[in-house]
Short mmCIF file of C-alpha atoms in Angstrom, two decimals:
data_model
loop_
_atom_site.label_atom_id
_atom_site.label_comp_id
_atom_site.label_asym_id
_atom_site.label_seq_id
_atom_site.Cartn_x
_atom_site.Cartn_y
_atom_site.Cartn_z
CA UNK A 1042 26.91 78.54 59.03
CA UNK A 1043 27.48 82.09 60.37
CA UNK A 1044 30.31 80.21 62.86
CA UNK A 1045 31.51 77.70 61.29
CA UNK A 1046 31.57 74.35 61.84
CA UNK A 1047 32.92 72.54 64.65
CA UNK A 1048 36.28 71.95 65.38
CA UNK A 1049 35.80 68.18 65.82
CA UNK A 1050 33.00 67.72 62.92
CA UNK A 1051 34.86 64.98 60.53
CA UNK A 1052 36.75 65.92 57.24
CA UNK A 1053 33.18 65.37 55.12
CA UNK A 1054 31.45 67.91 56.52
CA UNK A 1055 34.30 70.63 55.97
CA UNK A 1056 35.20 73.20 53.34
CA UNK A 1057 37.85 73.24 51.33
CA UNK A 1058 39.04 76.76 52.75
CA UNK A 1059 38.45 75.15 56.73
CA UNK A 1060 40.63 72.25 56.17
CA UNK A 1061 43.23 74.80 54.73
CA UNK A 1062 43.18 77.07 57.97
CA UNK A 1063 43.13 73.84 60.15
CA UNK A 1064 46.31 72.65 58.51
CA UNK A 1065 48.39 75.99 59.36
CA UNK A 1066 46.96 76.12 62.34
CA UNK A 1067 47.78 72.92 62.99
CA UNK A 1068 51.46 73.43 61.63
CA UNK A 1069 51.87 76.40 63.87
CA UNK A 1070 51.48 74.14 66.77
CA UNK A 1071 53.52 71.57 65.75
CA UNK A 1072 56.51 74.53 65.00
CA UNK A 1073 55.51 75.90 68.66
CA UNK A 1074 56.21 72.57 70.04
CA UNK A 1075 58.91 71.95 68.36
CA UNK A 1076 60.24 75.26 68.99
CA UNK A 1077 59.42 75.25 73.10
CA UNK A 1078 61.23 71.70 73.16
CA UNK A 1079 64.35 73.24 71.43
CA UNK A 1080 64.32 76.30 73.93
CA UNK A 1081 63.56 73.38 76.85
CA UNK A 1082 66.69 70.96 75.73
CA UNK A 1083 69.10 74.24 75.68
CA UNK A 1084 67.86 75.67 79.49
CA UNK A 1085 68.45 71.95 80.13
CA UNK A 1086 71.78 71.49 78.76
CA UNK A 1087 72.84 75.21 80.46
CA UNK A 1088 71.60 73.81 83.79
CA UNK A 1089 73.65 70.70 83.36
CA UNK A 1090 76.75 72.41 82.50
CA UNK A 1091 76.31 74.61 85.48
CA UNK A 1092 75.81 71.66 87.87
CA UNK A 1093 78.65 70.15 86.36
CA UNK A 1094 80.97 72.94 87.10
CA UNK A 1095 79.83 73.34 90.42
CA UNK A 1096 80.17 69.58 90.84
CA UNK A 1097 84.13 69.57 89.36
CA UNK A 1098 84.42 72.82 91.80
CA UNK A 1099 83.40 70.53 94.92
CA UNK A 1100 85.44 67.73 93.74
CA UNK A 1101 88.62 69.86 93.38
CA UNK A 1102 87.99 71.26 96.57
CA UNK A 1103 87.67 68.52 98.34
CA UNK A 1104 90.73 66.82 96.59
CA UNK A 1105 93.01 69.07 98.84
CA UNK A 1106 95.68 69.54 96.07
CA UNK A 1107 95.76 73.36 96.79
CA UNK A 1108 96.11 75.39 100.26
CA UNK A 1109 94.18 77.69 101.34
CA UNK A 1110 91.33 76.68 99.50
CA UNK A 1111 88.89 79.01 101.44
CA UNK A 1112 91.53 82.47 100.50
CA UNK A 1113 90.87 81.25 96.78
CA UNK A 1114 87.02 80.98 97.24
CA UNK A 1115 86.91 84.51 99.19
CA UNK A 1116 89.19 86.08 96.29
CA UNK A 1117 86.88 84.70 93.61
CA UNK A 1118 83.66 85.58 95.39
CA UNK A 1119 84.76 89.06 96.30
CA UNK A 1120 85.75 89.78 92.27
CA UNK A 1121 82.95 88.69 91.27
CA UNK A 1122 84.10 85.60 89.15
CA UNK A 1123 81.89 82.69 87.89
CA UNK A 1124 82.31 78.77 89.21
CA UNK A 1125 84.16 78.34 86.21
CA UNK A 1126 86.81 81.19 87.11
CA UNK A 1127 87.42 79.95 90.40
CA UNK A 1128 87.88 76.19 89.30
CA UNK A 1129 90.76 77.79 86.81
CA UNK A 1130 92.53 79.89 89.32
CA UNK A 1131 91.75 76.66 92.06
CA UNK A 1132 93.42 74.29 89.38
CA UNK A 1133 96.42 77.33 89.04
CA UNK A 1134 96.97 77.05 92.97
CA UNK A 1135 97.32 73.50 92.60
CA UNK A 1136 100.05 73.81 89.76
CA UNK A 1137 102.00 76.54 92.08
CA UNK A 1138 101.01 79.05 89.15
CA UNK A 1139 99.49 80.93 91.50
CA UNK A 1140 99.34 81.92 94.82
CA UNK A 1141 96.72 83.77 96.82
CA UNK A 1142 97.87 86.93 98.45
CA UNK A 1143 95.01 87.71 100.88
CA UNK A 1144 95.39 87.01 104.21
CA UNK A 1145 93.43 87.36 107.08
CA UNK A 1146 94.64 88.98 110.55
CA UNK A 1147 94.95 85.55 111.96
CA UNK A 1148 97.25 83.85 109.53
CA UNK A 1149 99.66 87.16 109.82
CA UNK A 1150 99.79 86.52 113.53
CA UNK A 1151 100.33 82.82 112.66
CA UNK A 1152 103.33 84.00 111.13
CA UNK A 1153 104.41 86.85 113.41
CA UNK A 1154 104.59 84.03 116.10
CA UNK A 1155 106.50 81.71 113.55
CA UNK A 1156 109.03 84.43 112.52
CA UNK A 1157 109.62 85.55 116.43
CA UNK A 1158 109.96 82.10 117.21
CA UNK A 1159 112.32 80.69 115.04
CA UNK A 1160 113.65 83.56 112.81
CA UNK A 1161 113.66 83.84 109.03
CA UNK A 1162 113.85 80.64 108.11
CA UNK A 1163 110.80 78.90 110.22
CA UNK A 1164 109.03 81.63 108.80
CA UNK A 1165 110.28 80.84 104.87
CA UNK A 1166 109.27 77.60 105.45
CA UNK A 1167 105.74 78.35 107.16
CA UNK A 1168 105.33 80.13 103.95
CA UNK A 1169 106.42 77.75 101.52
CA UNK A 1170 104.52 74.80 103.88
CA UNK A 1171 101.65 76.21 105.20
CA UNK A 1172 100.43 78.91 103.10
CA UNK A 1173 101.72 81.86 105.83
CA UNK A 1174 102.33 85.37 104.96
CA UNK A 1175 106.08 85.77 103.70
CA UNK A 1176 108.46 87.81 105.33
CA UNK A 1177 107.67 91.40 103.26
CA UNK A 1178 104.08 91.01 104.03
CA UNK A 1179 105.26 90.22 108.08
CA UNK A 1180 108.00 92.88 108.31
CA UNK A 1181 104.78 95.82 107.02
CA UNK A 1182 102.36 94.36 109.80
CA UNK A 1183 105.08 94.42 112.56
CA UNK A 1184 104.18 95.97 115.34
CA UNK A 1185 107.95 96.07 116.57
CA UNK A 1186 110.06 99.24 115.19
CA UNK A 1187 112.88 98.10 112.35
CA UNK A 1188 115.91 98.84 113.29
CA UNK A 1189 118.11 101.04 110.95
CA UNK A 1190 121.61 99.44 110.06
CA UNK A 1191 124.49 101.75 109.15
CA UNK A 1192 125.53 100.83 105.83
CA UNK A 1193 129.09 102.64 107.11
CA UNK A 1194 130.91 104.27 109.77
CA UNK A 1195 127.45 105.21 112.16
CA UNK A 1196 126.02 108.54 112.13
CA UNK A 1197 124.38 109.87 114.90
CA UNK A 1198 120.70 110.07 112.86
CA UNK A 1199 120.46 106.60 112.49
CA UNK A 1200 121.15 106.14 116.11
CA UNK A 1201 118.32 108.93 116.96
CA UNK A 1202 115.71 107.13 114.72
CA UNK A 1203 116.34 103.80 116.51
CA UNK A 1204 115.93 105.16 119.86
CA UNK A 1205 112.91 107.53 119.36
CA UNK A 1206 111.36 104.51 117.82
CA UNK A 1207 112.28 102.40 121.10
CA UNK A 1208 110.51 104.97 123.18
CA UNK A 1209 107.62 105.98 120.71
CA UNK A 1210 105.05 103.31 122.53
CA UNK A 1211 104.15 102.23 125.82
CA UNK A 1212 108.46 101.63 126.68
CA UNK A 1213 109.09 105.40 126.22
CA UNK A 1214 105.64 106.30 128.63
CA UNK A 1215 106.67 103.60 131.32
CA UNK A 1216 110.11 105.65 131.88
CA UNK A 1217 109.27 108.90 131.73
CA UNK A 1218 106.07 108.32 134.21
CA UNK A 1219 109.16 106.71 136.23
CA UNK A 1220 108.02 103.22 136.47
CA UNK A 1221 106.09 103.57 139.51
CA UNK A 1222 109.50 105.28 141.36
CA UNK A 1223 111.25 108.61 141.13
CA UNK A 1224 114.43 106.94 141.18
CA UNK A 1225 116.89 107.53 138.51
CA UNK A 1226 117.17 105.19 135.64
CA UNK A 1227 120.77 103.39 135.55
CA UNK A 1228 121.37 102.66 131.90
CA UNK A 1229 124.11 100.23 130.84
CA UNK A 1230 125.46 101.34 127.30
CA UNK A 1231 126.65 97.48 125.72
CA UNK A 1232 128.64 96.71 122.98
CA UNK A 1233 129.11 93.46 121.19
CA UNK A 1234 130.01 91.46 117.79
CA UNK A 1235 127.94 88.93 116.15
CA UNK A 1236 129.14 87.00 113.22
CA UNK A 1237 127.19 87.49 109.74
CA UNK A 1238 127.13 86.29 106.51
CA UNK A 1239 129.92 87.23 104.12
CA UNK A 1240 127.61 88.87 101.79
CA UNK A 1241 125.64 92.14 100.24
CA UNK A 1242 121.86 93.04 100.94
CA UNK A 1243 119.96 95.56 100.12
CA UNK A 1244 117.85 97.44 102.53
CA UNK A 1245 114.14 98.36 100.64
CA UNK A 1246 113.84 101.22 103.85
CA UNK A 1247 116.82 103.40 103.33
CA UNK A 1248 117.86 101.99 99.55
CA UNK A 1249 121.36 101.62 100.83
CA UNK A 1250 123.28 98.46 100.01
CA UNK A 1251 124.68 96.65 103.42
CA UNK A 1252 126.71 94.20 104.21
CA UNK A 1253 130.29 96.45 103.99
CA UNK A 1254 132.44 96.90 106.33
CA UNK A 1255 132.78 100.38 108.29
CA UNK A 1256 136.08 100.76 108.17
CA UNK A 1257 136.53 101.52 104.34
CA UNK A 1258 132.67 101.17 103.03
CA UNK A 1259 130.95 104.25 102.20
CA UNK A 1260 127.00 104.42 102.62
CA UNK A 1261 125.87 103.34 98.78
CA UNK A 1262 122.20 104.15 97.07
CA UNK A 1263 121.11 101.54 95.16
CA UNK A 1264 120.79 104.04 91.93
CA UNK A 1265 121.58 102.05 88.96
CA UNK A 1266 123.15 98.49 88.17
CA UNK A 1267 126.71 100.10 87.50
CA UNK A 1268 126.85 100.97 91.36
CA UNK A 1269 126.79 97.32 92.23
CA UNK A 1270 129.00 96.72 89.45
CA UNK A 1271 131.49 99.10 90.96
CA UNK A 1272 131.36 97.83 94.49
CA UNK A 1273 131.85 94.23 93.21
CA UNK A 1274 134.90 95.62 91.37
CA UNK A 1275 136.09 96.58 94.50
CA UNK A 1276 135.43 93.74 96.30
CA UNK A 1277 136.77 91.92 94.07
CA UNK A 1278 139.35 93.37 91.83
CA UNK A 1279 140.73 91.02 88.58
CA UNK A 1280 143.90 91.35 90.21
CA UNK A 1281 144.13 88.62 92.55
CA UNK A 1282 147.31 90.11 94.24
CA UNK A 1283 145.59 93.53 94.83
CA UNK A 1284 144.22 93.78 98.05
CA UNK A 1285 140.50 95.18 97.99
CA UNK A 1286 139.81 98.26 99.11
CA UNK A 1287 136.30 97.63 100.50
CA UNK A 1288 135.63 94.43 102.26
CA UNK A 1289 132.96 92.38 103.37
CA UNK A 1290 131.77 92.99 106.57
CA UNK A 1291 132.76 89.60 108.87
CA UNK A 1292 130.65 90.47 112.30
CA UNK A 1293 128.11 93.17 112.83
CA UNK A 1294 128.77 95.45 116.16
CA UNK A 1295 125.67 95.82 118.05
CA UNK A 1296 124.96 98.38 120.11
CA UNK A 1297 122.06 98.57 123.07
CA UNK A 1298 120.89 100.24 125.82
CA UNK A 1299 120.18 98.29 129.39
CA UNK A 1300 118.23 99.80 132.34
CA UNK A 1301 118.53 98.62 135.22
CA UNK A 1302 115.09 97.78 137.24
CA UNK A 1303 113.54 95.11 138.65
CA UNK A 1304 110.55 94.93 136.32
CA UNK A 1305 110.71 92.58 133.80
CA UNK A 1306 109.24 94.88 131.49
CA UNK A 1307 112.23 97.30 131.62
CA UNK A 1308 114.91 94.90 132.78
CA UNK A 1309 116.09 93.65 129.42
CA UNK A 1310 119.16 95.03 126.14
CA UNK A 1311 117.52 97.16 123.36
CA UNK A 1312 119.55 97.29 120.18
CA UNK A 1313 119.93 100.59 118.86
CA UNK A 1314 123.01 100.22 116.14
CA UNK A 1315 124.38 97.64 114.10
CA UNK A 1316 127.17 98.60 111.81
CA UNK A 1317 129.14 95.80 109.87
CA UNK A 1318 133.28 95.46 110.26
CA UNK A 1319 136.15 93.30 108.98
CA UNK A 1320 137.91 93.48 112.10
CA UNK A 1321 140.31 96.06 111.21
CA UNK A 1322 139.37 99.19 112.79
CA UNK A 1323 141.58 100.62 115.53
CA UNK A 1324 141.27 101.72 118.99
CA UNK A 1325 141.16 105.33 118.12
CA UNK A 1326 138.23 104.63 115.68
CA UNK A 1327 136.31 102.26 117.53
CA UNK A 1328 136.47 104.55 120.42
CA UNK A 1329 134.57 107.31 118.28
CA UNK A 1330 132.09 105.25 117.33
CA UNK A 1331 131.63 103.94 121.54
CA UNK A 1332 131.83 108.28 122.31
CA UNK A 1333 128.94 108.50 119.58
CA UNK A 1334 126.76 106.55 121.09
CA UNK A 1335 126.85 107.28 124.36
CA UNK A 1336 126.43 110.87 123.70
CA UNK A 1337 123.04 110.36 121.44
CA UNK A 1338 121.85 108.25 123.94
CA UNK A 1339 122.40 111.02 126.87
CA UNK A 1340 120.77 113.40 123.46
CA UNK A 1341 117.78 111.60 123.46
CA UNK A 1342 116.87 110.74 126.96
CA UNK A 1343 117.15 113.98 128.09
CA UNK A 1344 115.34 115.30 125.45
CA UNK A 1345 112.43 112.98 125.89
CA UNK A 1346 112.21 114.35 130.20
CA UNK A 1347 113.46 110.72 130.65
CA UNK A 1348 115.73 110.67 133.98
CA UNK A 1349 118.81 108.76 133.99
CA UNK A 1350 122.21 108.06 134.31
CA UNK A 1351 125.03 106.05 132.30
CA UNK A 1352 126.67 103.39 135.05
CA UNK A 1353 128.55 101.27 132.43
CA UNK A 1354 129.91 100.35 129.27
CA UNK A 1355 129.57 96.67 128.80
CA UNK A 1356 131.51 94.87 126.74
CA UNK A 1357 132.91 91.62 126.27
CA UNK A 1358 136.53 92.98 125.50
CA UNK A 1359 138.49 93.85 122.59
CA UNK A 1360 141.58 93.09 120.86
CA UNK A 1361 141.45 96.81 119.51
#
């Protein structure tokens, strides 16, 4: 009596009071049940969503509809984004909405090669096809020099920069250790036109708007929008019987440097101006801008203890 009874003695041989207590406790089991088997259904149904998403993420992956697929994984995984987030920005790749910007160093040499290969426009389409690096990512990993176009009449700094950059790697050591000889270089100054588009660009390295000719152009910032308004006044003035005063530049004069050697490393033209013309300039003129040249290049060379000695101007004659 001190105890109790027992737990399983039958209904007539309980108190009131023990039946009592054995129906709460009784209903606190059933609520703990019922309670556990709520919390079990909603780890359940969390689970399945999650296997669901990763499911939808395989099967979107494996549908191919976006390139790159393994960029857009690495992107998500290195943020820190869920399975959810990366199906979204996955299903954005697919739409063109967006497009991954991480490359790795293989796919940039991809595209070097492309771009070397067959110019600009392989390279466009490499990006637009493939997935490649475009050309403002290509031009920053570069390992070749830009070279600086005159947006006018040349001055001798931009020639400078494009021949200390010429000579700032292993080109520059291979002369002045002499190539193996103590011979004196022969350099062959060269001059020649190429034909361009009839149209402006804008260079992001100096901010200076090309695609002018030399002859009346003037080196322009790109400031504000009124200076391109301006030049495309002049250009092209409302008066179609006024003849403009600026033109566009028809051919680009390139100017490079040859040295003569029998090592194919050496033996080969280096650009080291472009300048844009309309094919007015006279003699007198063009023959400043052929005395320029040839006296930054003797500037430079003998400033950098590199031994030489202009041979030749090459050219492939003018009417000037």
């Amino acid at each position: 009596m001190r105890e109790g009874v027992h737990e399983n003695t039958t209904l007539p041989y309980r108190g009131m009071q023990d039946m009592v207590d054995m129906i709460h406790r009784k209903d606190r089991q059933i609520d703990g049940l019922r309670l556990g088997k709520l919390n079990t259904s909603r780890r359940i149904r969390a689970v399945t969503a999650k296997i669901d998403i990763n499911k939808r993420l395989l099967l979107a992956l494996a549908s191919g509809k976006a390139q790159n697929a393994d960029r857009i994984l690495h992107i998500g995984l290195k943020n820190g984004r869920s399975p959810q987030a990366i199906l979204a920005l996955y299903e954005e790749a697919a739409q063109k909405i967006y497009r991954p910007c991480s490359y790795t160093e293989e796919q940039i040499m991809k595209g070097l090669l492309l771009w070397r290969l067959g110019g600009v426009r392989v390279s466009s389409m490499a990006h637009r096809m493939l997935g490649l690096p475009g050309m403002t990512m290509l031009r920053a990993h570069s390992t070749i020099p830009p070279l600086i176009a005159s947006p006018a009449f040349p001055i001798a700094g931009d020639i400078v920069r494009n021949l200390e950059a010429l000579f700032s790697g292993p080109f520059g050591e291979l002369l002045r250790s002499g190539g193996g000889t103590t011979n004196i270089w022969n350099v062959v100054v060269m001059f020649d036109e190429i034909a361009v588009e009839k149209r402006l660009r804008w260079d992001p390295k100096t901010n200076h708007i090309l695609g002018m000719c030399r002859e009346h152009g003037t080196a322009l910032e790109l400031n504000t929008d009124e200076d391109v308004d301006v030049l495309v006044d002049e250009l092209h003035p409302s008066d179609q019987e006024t003849e403009p005063r600026v033109h566009y530049a028809s051919e680009a004069t390139v100017g490079a440097v040859g040295i003569l050697s029998g090592d194919k490393r050496i033996y080969s033209a280096r650009p080291i101006l472009i300048s844009g013309t309309c094919k007015r300039e006279q003699g007198p003129r063009h023959a400043e801008l052929i005395a320029l040249v040839v006296d930054v290049v003797i500037s430079v060379f003998t400033r950098l203890n590199i031994r030489h000695r202009i041979v030749s101007l090459a050219s492939d004659g003018e009417t000037r």
